[in-house]
Coordinates of C-alpha atoms in Angstrom, one line a residue:
M1 CA -0.1 0.1 0.1
E2 CA 2.9 2.4 0.7
K3 CA 4.9 1.6 -2.4
Y4 CA 0.8 2.8 -4.7
S5 CA 0.3 5.7 -2.0
D6 CA 4.1 7.0 -3.3
M7 CA 3.1 6.6 -6.8
G8 CA -0.4 8.8 -6.3
V9 CA -2.5 5.8 -5.9
A10 CA -5.5 6.3 -4.0
T11 CA -5.5 3.9 -0.7
K12 CA -7.5 2.6 1.8
E13 CA -7.0 0.6 5.3
T14 CA -9.5 -2.2 4.7
P15 CA -11.7 -3.7 2.0
F16 CA -14.4 -2.2 3.4
E17 CA -13.5 1.1 3.0
V18 CA -12.8 0.2 -0.4
A19 CA -16.5 -1.0 -0.9
E20 CA -17.8 2.3 0.2
A21 CA -15.9 4.3 -2.1
S22 CA -16.0 2.0 -5.4
D23 CA -18.5 1.4 -8.0
V24 CA -16.8 -1.8 -9.1
V25 CA -14.1 -4.0 -6.9
I26 CA -11.8 -6.7 -8.4
T27 CA -10.1 -8.6 -6.1
M28 CA -6.9 -11.3 -7.0
L29 CA -5.8 -13.6 -4.4
P30 CA -4.2 -16.6 -3.5
S31 CA -6.6 -19.4 -1.9
P32 CA -10.2 -19.5 -1.2
S33 CA -9.5 -18.8 2.4
H34 CA -8.6 -15.1 1.6
V35 CA -11.5 -14.5 -1.0
L36 CA -13.9 -15.4 2.2
E37 CA -12.0 -13.0 4.4
V38 CA -12.1 -10.3 2.2
Y39 CA -15.2 -10.4 1.5
N40 CA -17.3 -12.0 4.7
G41 CA -14.2 -10.5 7.3
S42 CA -14.7 -8.4 10.3
H43 CA -13.9 -5.3 7.7
G44 CA -14.5 -7.4 4.4
L45 CA -16.3 -6.0 1.1
L46 CA -19.6 -7.2 2.8
H47 CA -19.7 -5.6 6.2
G48 CA -22.2 -3.0 5.4
G49 CA -24.9 -5.2 5.8
Y50 CA -27.5 -5.4 2.9
H51 CA -26.8 -2.2 1.2
L52 CA -23.8 -2.1 -1.0
R53 CA -22.8 0.3 -2.8
P54 CA -20.2 -1.6 -5.9
W55 CA -22.7 -2.9 -8.5
L56 CA -20.3 -4.8 -9.8
L57 CA -17.6 -7.4 -7.6
I58 CA -15.0 -9.1 -9.9
D59 CA -13.1 -11.7 -8.3
S60 CA -10.0 -13.2 -10.3
S61 CA -8.8 -15.6 -8.0
T62 CA -8.1 -19.0 -8.8
I63 CA -10.5 -20.9 -6.3
D64 CA -12.7 -23.8 -6.3
P65 CA -16.5 -23.6 -8.2
R66 CA -18.3 -23.9 -4.9
T67 CA -16.7 -20.7 -3.5
S68 CA -16.9 -18.7 -6.1
R69 CA -21.2 -19.9 -6.5
E70 CA -21.9 -19.1 -2.6
L71 CA -20.2 -15.7 -2.8
S72 CA -22.6 -14.9 -6.3
A73 CA -25.2 -15.5 -4.1
I74 CA -24.5 -13.8 -1.3
V75 CA -23.7 -11.0 -3.4
S76 CA -27.1 -10.7 -5.4
S77 CA -28.6 -11.1 -2.3
R78 CA -27.7 -7.6 -1.6
I79 CA -29.4 -4.4 -2.5
L80 CA -27.6 -1.5 -4.4
K81 CA -27.5 2.0 -2.2
E82 CA -28.1 3.4 -5.5
K83 CA -30.2 1.5 -8.4
R84 CA -28.0 0.9 -11.6
D85 CA -29.9 1.4 -15.2
S86 CA -32.1 -1.5 -14.7
W87 CA -30.2 -3.4 -12.1
E88 CA -31.3 -2.7 -8.1
N89 CA -29.1 -5.9 -7.0
P90 CA -25.3 -5.9 -7.3
V91 CA -24.0 -8.5 -9.2
M92 CA -20.7 -10.7 -8.7
L93 CA -18.4 -12.0 -11.8
D94 CA -15.7 -14.8 -11.0
A95 CA -13.0 -14.3 -14.1
P96 CA -9.9 -15.6 -12.9
V97 CA -6.9 -14.7 -15.1
S98 CA -4.2 -16.6 -18.0
G99 CA -1.1 -16.1 -18.9
G100 CA 1.0 -15.1 -15.4
V101 CA 3.4 -12.7 -15.1
L102 CA 4.5 -12.3 -18.6
A103 CA 1.2 -11.8 -19.8
A104 CA 0.1 -9.8 -16.6
D105 CA 3.3 -7.2 -17.8
A106 CA 2.2 -7.0 -21.6
G107 CA -1.3 -6.2 -20.7
T108 CA -2.4 -9.7 -22.8
L109 CA -4.3 -11.8 -20.2
T110 CA -7.0 -14.0 -20.8
F111 CA -10.1 -13.5 -18.7
M112 CA -12.4 -16.5 -18.4
V113 CA -15.5 -15.6 -16.8
G114 CA -18.8 -17.1 -14.7
G115 CA -21.4 -15.1 -13.8
P116 CA -25.0 -13.1 -15.3
E117 CA -24.4 -12.7 -18.9
E118 CA -25.8 -9.0 -19.1
S119 CA -23.0 -8.6 -16.2
Y120 CA -20.4 -9.9 -18.6
N121 CA -21.4 -7.9 -21.3
A122 CA -21.5 -4.4 -18.8
A123 CA -17.8 -5.2 -18.0
K124 CA -16.2 -6.3 -20.9
T125 CA -14.5 -3.1 -21.2
L126 CA -13.2 -3.4 -18.1
F127 CA -11.4 -7.5 -19.1
L128 CA -10.2 -6.0 -22.4
S129 CA -8.0 -3.0 -20.9
M130 CA -6.2 -5.6 -18.9
G131 CA -5.7 -7.8 -21.2
K132 CA -6.0 -8.9 -24.8
S133 CA -9.2 -11.3 -24.7
S134 CA -12.3 -12.9 -22.3
V135 CA -14.1 -15.5 -22.7
Y136 CA -18.0 -15.9 -21.2
C137 CA -17.3 -19.4 -19.9
G138 CA -21.8 -19.2 -18.5
G139 CA -22.9 -19.1 -15.2
A140 CA -21.3 -18.4 -11.6
G141 CA -18.6 -20.4 -10.7
N142 CA -17.5 -22.0 -14.1
G143 CA -15.0 -19.0 -15.1
S144 CA -13.4 -21.0 -11.6
A145 CA -14.0 -24.1 -13.0
A146 CA -12.5 -23.1 -16.9
K147 CA -9.3 -22.0 -15.0
I148 CA -9.0 -24.7 -12.4
C149 CA -9.3 -26.8 -16.2
N150 CA -7.2 -25.0 -17.7
N151 CA -4.0 -25.2 -15.1
L152 CA -4.4 -29.1 -14.4
A153 CA -3.8 -29.5 -18.2
M154 CA -0.9 -26.6 -17.8
A155 CA 0.8 -28.7 -15.4
V156 CA 0.2 -32.0 -16.9
S157 CA 1.5 -30.5 -20.1
M158 CA 4.5 -28.8 -18.2
L159 CA 5.6 -32.4 -17.0
G160 CA 5.2 -34.0 -20.2
V161 CA 7.6 -31.9 -21.9
S162 CA 9.8 -31.8 -19.0
E163 CA 10.0 -35.6 -18.8
A164 CA 10.2 -36.0 -23.2
L165 CA 13.1 -32.9 -22.6
A166 CA 14.9 -34.7 -20.3
L167 CA 14.8 -37.9 -22.1
G168 CA 15.8 -36.6 -25.7
Q169 CA 18.6 -34.9 -23.6
S170 CA 19.9 -38.1 -22.3
L171 CA 19.4 -39.8 -25.5
G172 CA 22.2 -37.2 -27.6
I173 CA 19.7 -34.5 -28.8
S174 CA 20.0 -30.9 -28.1
A175 CA 17.1 -29.5 -25.7
K176 CA 17.3 -26.7 -28.5
T177 CA 17.0 -29.3 -30.9
L178 CA 14.3 -31.3 -29.7
T179 CA 12.1 -27.8 -28.5
K180 CA 12.4 -26.8 -32.5
V181 CA 11.0 -30.7 -33.6
L182 CA 8.1 -30.6 -30.4
N183 CA 7.1 -27.1 -31.6
S184 CA 7.0 -28.2 -35.6
S185 CA 5.1 -31.3 -34.8
S186 CA 2.2 -33.0 -32.9
A187 CA 3.7 -32.1 -29.8
R188 CA 3.5 -28.5 -30.2
C189 CA 1.8 -26.6 -26.9
W190 CA 2.1 -23.4 -24.6
S191 CA 4.5 -25.6 -22.5
S192 CA 7.2 -26.0 -25.1
E193 CA 7.0 -22.9 -27.2
S194 CA 6.2 -20.0 -25.1
Y195 CA 7.5 -21.5 -21.3
N196 CA 10.0 -23.9 -22.2
P197 CA 11.6 -25.6 -19.1
V198 CA 14.9 -26.0 -20.0
P199 CA 17.6 -23.1 -19.2
G200 CA 19.4 -22.2 -22.2
V201 CA 16.9 -22.4 -24.9
M202 CA 14.8 -19.4 -24.0
E203 CA 15.3 -16.3 -23.2
K204 CA 12.3 -13.4 -20.9
V205 CA 11.0 -17.0 -19.1
P206 CA 11.3 -18.0 -15.7
S207 CA 14.0 -20.9 -17.1
A208 CA 16.0 -18.1 -17.8
S209 CA 16.9 -16.6 -14.7
D210 CA 17.2 -19.5 -12.6
Y211 CA 13.1 -20.1 -12.1
D212 CA 12.5 -16.9 -10.2
G213 CA 9.2 -14.3 -10.5
G214 CA 6.8 -16.4 -12.6
F215 CA 4.0 -18.8 -11.5
A216 CA 5.2 -20.1 -7.7
S217 CA 5.0 -24.1 -7.7
K218 CA 3.0 -23.4 -4.0
L219 CA 0.5 -21.5 -6.7
M220 CA 0.4 -24.7 -8.9
A221 CA -0.1 -27.1 -6.0
K222 CA -2.9 -25.5 -4.5
D223 CA -4.6 -25.6 -7.6
L224 CA -3.9 -28.9 -8.2
N225 CA -5.6 -29.9 -5.1
L226 CA -8.7 -27.7 -6.2
A227 CA -8.9 -29.8 -9.2
A228 CA -8.6 -33.2 -7.3
A229 CA -11.0 -31.9 -4.7
S230 CA -13.5 -30.8 -7.5
A231 CA -12.9 -34.2 -9.4
S232 CA -13.8 -35.8 -6.5
E233 CA -17.1 -34.0 -5.3
I234 CA -18.6 -35.1 -8.4
G235 CA -16.9 -38.9 -8.5
L236 CA -14.8 -38.5 -11.5
E237 CA -11.1 -40.3 -12.0
H238 CA -8.2 -38.0 -11.9
P239 CA -5.2 -40.0 -12.0
L240 CA -3.1 -37.6 -13.7
T241 CA -4.5 -34.8 -11.2
S242 CA -3.1 -37.0 -8.7
Q243 CA 0.3 -37.9 -10.1
A244 CA 0.8 -34.0 -10.9
Q245 CA -0.4 -33.1 -7.5
E246 CA 2.3 -35.7 -5.4
I247 CA 5.1 -34.4 -8.2
Y248 CA 4.1 -30.8 -6.9
K249 CA 4.0 -31.4 -3.6
K250 CA 6.8 -32.9 -3.2
L251 CA 8.3 -30.0 -5.1
C252 CA 7.0 -27.8 -2.7
E253 CA 8.3 -29.9 0.1
D254 CA 12.2 -29.8 -1.0
G255 CA 11.9 -25.9 -0.5
Y256 CA 11.0 -25.3 -4.0
E257 CA 7.8 -24.2 -3.4
N258 CA 8.9 -20.1 -4.6
K259 CA 10.1 -21.2 -7.4
D260 CA 8.5 -21.0 -11.1
F261 CA 6.5 -24.2 -11.8
S262 CA 8.6 -24.9 -14.5
C263 CA 11.2 -25.9 -12.2
V264 CA 10.3 -29.3 -12.2
F265 CA 12.5 -29.8 -14.7
R266 CA 15.6 -28.8 -13.1
H267 CA 14.5 -30.5 -10.2
F268 CA 13.4 -33.6 -11.4
Y269 CA 16.2 -34.2 -14.1
S270 CA 18.7 -32.6 -12.0
G271 CA 21.7 -32.5 -14.3
V272 CA 20.1 -33.1 -17.9
D273 CA 20.0 -30.2 -18.8
E274 CA 24.1 -29.9 -18.5
L275 CA 24.4 -33.3 -21.1

């Protein structure tokens, strides 16, 4: 807060004070417990009772769909202090993002959004002011569902690319050469083309700077836990989720929780990238 206050940005002491001074509130927090505290805590956004000033609350956290849906129901049960157009009740959108720190810096994030479509259309200019695209995913919680599915696929993809590159180097193919093959073949994906995990293959990615910055392994572990829990709730078998979950749990236990999740290559295939 001191950093942004020094830059001339208005700050408040509590989420409740932010709500009292805002028409739209956007939150982006690490886990469901943080989101619930910011919304429902003693000085939370909803502390003011049944009358709210903000007509729109957007949560861009990566959390489970159930929490998003519960919060959406609570928000929509409130009444606006001042009616906005045809809206008498505030609205919540769950709108997690994809693209990581690099896309955030470049303004090229993708928002995946759940909630009333009319509200999504009204908020679309906000999303496009922060990112390059937004995708409407359906009702409340669907944005959160899309995000945990995306991150599940991203984790499994990163593991597959890391293992393939380690195997290739062990068999005598350089990481750069094998990456060229992958990116011009059926194995091409974001993990190989835009976020390569092998040091020295790409510039301006975490693997080029000892895996600092980027998307922390502890956050990937958290998202895999969310995916596994959601799958268990509906009785869906999830063997790849479980395997990825165990690998990232071990990665964090071994002290790499704050390194970018692509460090799974260096940790599990230590020394291979030197071949």
